[in-house]
Amino acid sequence: MVQQVTNGIKISVASCFEGTSYRNYQLYYAFSYQVTIENQSNDTVQLLERHWKIFDSLKNIEIVEGAGVIGKKPVLKPTQKHIYKSNCFLASPIGAMKGFYNMINFKTSKSFKVYIPTFQLMMPNVSN
């Protein structure tokens, strides 16, 4: 598990290899990841947008941007957590993800970025 705190918002991510699948006659490696967003600040905040950079060992890069996470824009009061699970597919058995969330502080009405630390996506028994 990797963790990082930005502006009082703690992001924790754990990833898991889920297996392989074929799509359009090509082999893909499936990974899931669970993200915990914890508000350690004294203010109420809301997650508005996500920005992911997904890359694999074949140097493929995919950028994923959009509103909220899994269809939600969670509001977090101080000490509250939001946990969600999602997945991705890679063309190789090794990769990584990183990114950030755009959030807003309700007290100041200012938007800010919360960074998601780089985490590994790796099929078991592949590392050197």
PDB file of C-alpha atoms in Angstrom:
ATOM      1  CA  MET A   1       0.000   0.000   0.000  1.00  0.00           C
ATOM      2  CA  VAL A   2       1.178   3.515  -0.815  1.00  0.00           C
ATOM      3  CA  GLN A   3       0.085   6.678   0.975  1.00  0.00           C
ATOM      4  CA  GLN A   4       0.465  10.421   0.536  1.00  0.00           C
ATOM      5  CA  VAL A   5      -0.989  13.506   2.240  1.00  0.00           C
ATOM      6  CA  THR A   6      -1.659  16.733   0.312  1.00  0.00           C
ATOM      7  CA  ASN A   7      -3.304  19.721   1.998  1.00  0.00           C
ATOM      8  CA  GLY A   8      -4.612  17.518   4.797  1.00  0.00           C
ATOM      9  CA  ILE A   9      -6.139  14.909   2.473  1.00  0.00           C
ATOM     10  CA  LYS A  10      -4.605  11.442   2.845  1.00  0.00           C
ATOM     11  CA  ILE A  11      -4.695   9.103  -0.148  1.00  0.00           C
ATOM     12  CA  SER A  12      -3.989   5.385   0.371  1.00  0.00           C
ATOM     13  CA  VAL A  13      -3.934   2.934  -2.533  1.00  0.00           C
ATOM     14  CA  ALA A  14      -3.625  -0.866  -2.631  1.00  0.00           C
ATOM     15  CA  SER A  15      -3.556  -2.796  -5.906  1.00  0.00           C
ATOM     16  CA  CYS A  16      -4.182  -6.424  -6.833  1.00  0.00           C
ATOM     17  CA  PHE A  17      -3.654  -8.596  -9.920  1.00  0.00           C
ATOM     18  CA  GLU A  18      -7.012 -10.074 -10.985  1.00  0.00           C
ATOM     19  CA  GLY A  19      -6.024 -12.278 -13.927  1.00  0.00           C
ATOM     20  CA  THR A  20      -5.924 -12.085 -17.694  1.00  0.00           C
ATOM     21  CA  SER A  21      -8.563 -11.644 -20.348  1.00  0.00           C
ATOM     22  CA  TYR A  22      -8.807 -11.373 -24.087  1.00  0.00           C
ATOM     23  CA  ARG A  23     -10.396  -8.412 -25.828  1.00  0.00           C
ATOM     24  CA  ASN A  24     -10.352  -8.140 -29.603  1.00  0.00           C
ATOM     25  CA  TYR A  25      -7.972 -11.117 -29.776  1.00  0.00           C
ATOM     26  CA  GLN A  26      -5.378  -9.417 -27.563  1.00  0.00           C
ATOM     27  CA  LEU A  27      -4.260 -10.559 -24.113  1.00  0.00           C
ATOM     28  CA  TYR A  28      -4.748  -8.033 -21.298  1.00  0.00           C
ATOM     29  CA  TYR A  29      -3.688  -8.115 -17.661  1.00  0.00           C
ATOM     30  CA  ALA A  30      -6.428  -7.035 -15.264  1.00  0.00           C
ATOM     31  CA  PHE A  31      -5.714  -5.153 -12.048  1.00  0.00           C
ATOM     32  CA  SER A  32      -7.951  -3.766  -9.347  1.00  0.00           C
ATOM     33  CA  TYR A  33      -7.086  -1.011  -6.933  1.00  0.00           C
ATOM     34  CA  GLN A  34      -8.724   0.311  -3.808  1.00  0.00           C
ATOM     35  CA  VAL A  35      -8.409   3.996  -2.931  1.00  0.00           C
ATOM     36  CA  THR A  36      -9.079   5.462   0.498  1.00  0.00           C
ATOM     37  CA  ILE A  37      -9.505   9.239   0.639  1.00  0.00           C
ATOM     38  CA  GLU A  38      -9.329  10.520   4.215  1.00  0.00           C
ATOM     39  CA  ASN A  39      -9.974  14.116   5.218  1.00  0.00           C
ATOM     40  CA  GLN A  40      -7.418  14.929   7.925  1.00  0.00           C
ATOM     41  CA  SER A  41      -7.988  18.679   7.551  1.00  0.00           C
ATOM     42  CA  ASN A  42     -10.293  20.912   9.594  1.00  0.00           C
ATOM     43  CA  ASP A  43     -12.460  21.846   6.590  1.00  0.00           C
ATOM     44  CA  THR A  44     -15.164  20.113   4.552  1.00  0.00           C
ATOM     45  CA  VAL A  45     -14.000  19.264   1.035  1.00  0.00           C
ATOM     46  CA  GLN A  46     -15.474  17.721  -2.106  1.00  0.00           C
ATOM     47  CA  LEU A  47     -13.807  15.652  -4.805  1.00  0.00           C
ATOM     48  CA  LEU A  48     -14.793  17.105  -8.181  1.00  0.00           C
ATOM     49  CA  GLU A  49     -12.547  15.473 -10.823  1.00  0.00           C
ATOM     50  CA  ARG A  50      -9.931  12.793 -11.293  1.00  0.00           C
ATOM     51  CA  HIS A  51      -6.844  12.642 -13.511  1.00  0.00           C
ATOM     52  CA  TRP A  52      -4.993   9.333 -13.927  1.00  0.00           C
ATOM     53  CA  LYS A  53      -1.834   8.472 -15.823  1.00  0.00           C
ATOM     54  CA  ILE A  54      -1.621   4.724 -16.442  1.00  0.00           C
ATOM     55  CA  PHE A  55       1.505   3.232 -17.981  1.00  0.00           C
ATOM     56  CA  ASP A  56       2.905  -0.235 -18.607  1.00  0.00           C
ATOM     57  CA  SER A  57       6.290  -1.808 -19.317  1.00  0.00           C
ATOM     58  CA  LEU A  58       5.652  -1.586 -23.089  1.00  0.00           C
ATOM     59  CA  LYS A  59       5.660   2.225 -22.719  1.00  0.00           C
ATOM     60  CA  ASN A  60       1.938   2.497 -23.395  1.00  0.00           C
ATOM     61  CA  ILE A  61       0.429   5.516 -21.633  1.00  0.00           C
ATOM     62  CA  GLU A  62      -3.260   6.121 -21.034  1.00  0.00           C
ATOM     63  CA  ILE A  63      -4.689   9.311 -19.557  1.00  0.00           C
ATOM     64  CA  VAL A  64      -8.063   9.050 -17.837  1.00  0.00           C
ATOM     65  CA  GLU A  65      -9.881  12.214 -16.792  1.00  0.00           C
ATOM     66  CA  GLY A  66     -13.412  12.864 -15.699  1.00  0.00           C
ATOM     67  CA  ALA A  67     -15.883  14.007 -13.117  1.00  0.00           C
ATOM     68  CA  GLY A  68     -15.747  12.358  -9.701  1.00  0.00           C
ATOM     69  CA  VAL A  69     -14.816   8.753  -8.998  1.00  0.00           C
ATOM     70  CA  ILE A  70     -17.007   5.796 -10.001  1.00  0.00           C
ATOM     71  CA  GLY A  71     -19.883   8.172 -10.651  1.00  0.00           C
ATOM     72  CA  LYS A  72     -19.661   9.975  -7.304  1.00  0.00           C
ATOM     73  CA  LYS A  73     -18.381  13.354  -6.109  1.00  0.00           C
ATOM     74  CA  PRO A  74     -17.962  12.615  -2.416  1.00  0.00           C
ATOM     75  CA  VAL A  75     -18.142  15.362   0.214  1.00  0.00           C
ATOM     76  CA  LEU A  76     -15.832  14.699   3.149  1.00  0.00           C
ATOM     77  CA  LYS A  77     -16.187  16.422   6.494  1.00  0.00           C
ATOM     78  CA  PRO A  78     -13.153  16.406   8.809  1.00  0.00           C
ATOM     79  CA  THR A  79     -12.130  12.833   9.781  1.00  0.00           C
ATOM     80  CA  GLN A  80     -14.424  11.258   7.150  1.00  0.00           C
ATOM     81  CA  LYS A  81     -13.218   8.688   4.610  1.00  0.00           C
ATOM     82  CA  HIS A  82     -14.407   7.671   1.169  1.00  0.00           C
ATOM     83  CA  ILE A  83     -13.317   4.240  -0.086  1.00  0.00           C
ATOM     84  CA  TYR A  84     -13.831   2.965  -3.610  1.00  0.00           C
ATOM     85  CA  LYS A  85     -12.551   0.177  -5.817  1.00  0.00           C
ATOM     86  CA  SER A  86     -11.863   0.329  -9.542  1.00  0.00           C
ATOM     87  CA  ASN A  87      -9.815  -1.507 -12.158  1.00  0.00           C
ATOM     88  CA  CYS A  88      -7.694  -1.168 -15.253  1.00  0.00           C
ATOM     89  CA  PHE A  89      -6.305  -3.358 -18.029  1.00  0.00           C
ATOM     90  CA  LEU A  90      -2.688  -3.352 -19.226  1.00  0.00           C
ATOM     91  CA  ALA A  91      -1.094  -4.839 -22.326  1.00  0.00           C
ATOM     92  CA  SER A  92       1.845  -6.053 -20.198  1.00  0.00           C
ATOM     93  CA  PRO A  93       2.091  -7.733 -16.765  1.00  0.00           C
ATOM     94  CA  ILE A  94       3.871  -4.739 -15.177  1.00  0.00           C
ATOM     95  CA  GLY A  95       2.791  -1.134 -14.926  1.00  0.00           C
ATOM     96  CA  ALA A  96       1.948   1.713 -12.617  1.00  0.00           C
ATOM     97  CA  MET A  97      -0.571   4.475 -12.032  1.00  0.00           C
ATOM     98  CA  LYS A  98      -0.442   7.950 -10.546  1.00  0.00           C
ATOM     99  CA  GLY A  99      -2.550  11.055 -10.690  1.00  0.00           C
ATOM    100  CA  PHE A 100      -4.465  13.670  -8.775  1.00  0.00           C
ATOM    101  CA  TYR A 101      -7.940  14.713  -7.707  1.00  0.00           C
ATOM    102  CA  ASN A 102      -9.287  18.228  -8.144  1.00  0.00           C
ATOM    103  CA  MET A 103     -11.095  19.135  -4.957  1.00  0.00           C
ATOM    104  CA  ILE A 104     -12.793  22.172  -3.467  1.00  0.00           C
ATOM    105  CA  ASN A 105     -12.589  23.473   0.084  1.00  0.00           C
ATOM    106  CA  PHE A 106     -16.082  24.574   1.171  1.00  0.00           C
ATOM    107  CA  LYS A 107     -14.772  26.997   3.803  1.00  0.00           C
ATOM    108  CA  THR A 108     -12.499  28.968   1.444  1.00  0.00           C
ATOM    109  CA  SER A 109     -14.266  28.130  -1.873  1.00  0.00           C
ATOM    110  CA  LYS A 110     -10.806  27.442  -3.324  1.00  0.00           C
ATOM    111  CA  SER A 111     -10.032  24.462  -5.522  1.00  0.00           C
ATOM    112  CA  PHE A 112      -6.866  22.446  -4.978  1.00  0.00           C
ATOM    113  CA  LYS A 113      -5.112  19.309  -6.196  1.00  0.00           C
ATOM    114  CA  VAL A 114      -4.621  16.216  -4.088  1.00  0.00           C
ATOM    115  CA  TYR A 115      -1.880  13.992  -5.446  1.00  0.00           C
ATOM    116  CA  ILE A 116      -2.266  10.237  -5.791  1.00  0.00           C
ATOM    117  CA  PRO A 117       1.114   8.563  -5.212  1.00  0.00           C
ATOM    118  CA  THR A 118       2.529   6.254  -7.877  1.00  0.00           C
ATOM    119  CA  PHE A 119       1.539   2.649  -7.219  1.00  0.00           C
ATOM    120  CA  GLN A 120       2.690  -0.507  -8.937  1.00  0.00           C
ATOM    121  CA  LEU A 121       0.562  -2.900 -10.966  1.00  0.00           C
ATOM    122  CA  MET A 122       2.399  -6.215 -11.153  1.00  0.00           C
ATOM    123  CA  MET A 123       1.448  -9.761 -11.940  1.00  0.00           C
ATOM    124  CA  PRO A 124       2.837 -12.054  -9.184  1.00  0.00           C
ATOM    125  CA  ASN A 125       6.145 -13.818  -9.895  1.00  0.00           C
ATOM    126  CA  VAL A 126       7.150 -11.340 -12.639  1.00  0.00           C
ATOM    127  CA  SER A 127       9.593  -9.109 -10.731  1.00  0.00           C
ATOM    128  CA  ASN A 128      13.343  -9.645 -11.052  1.00  0.00           C
TER     129      ASN A 128
END
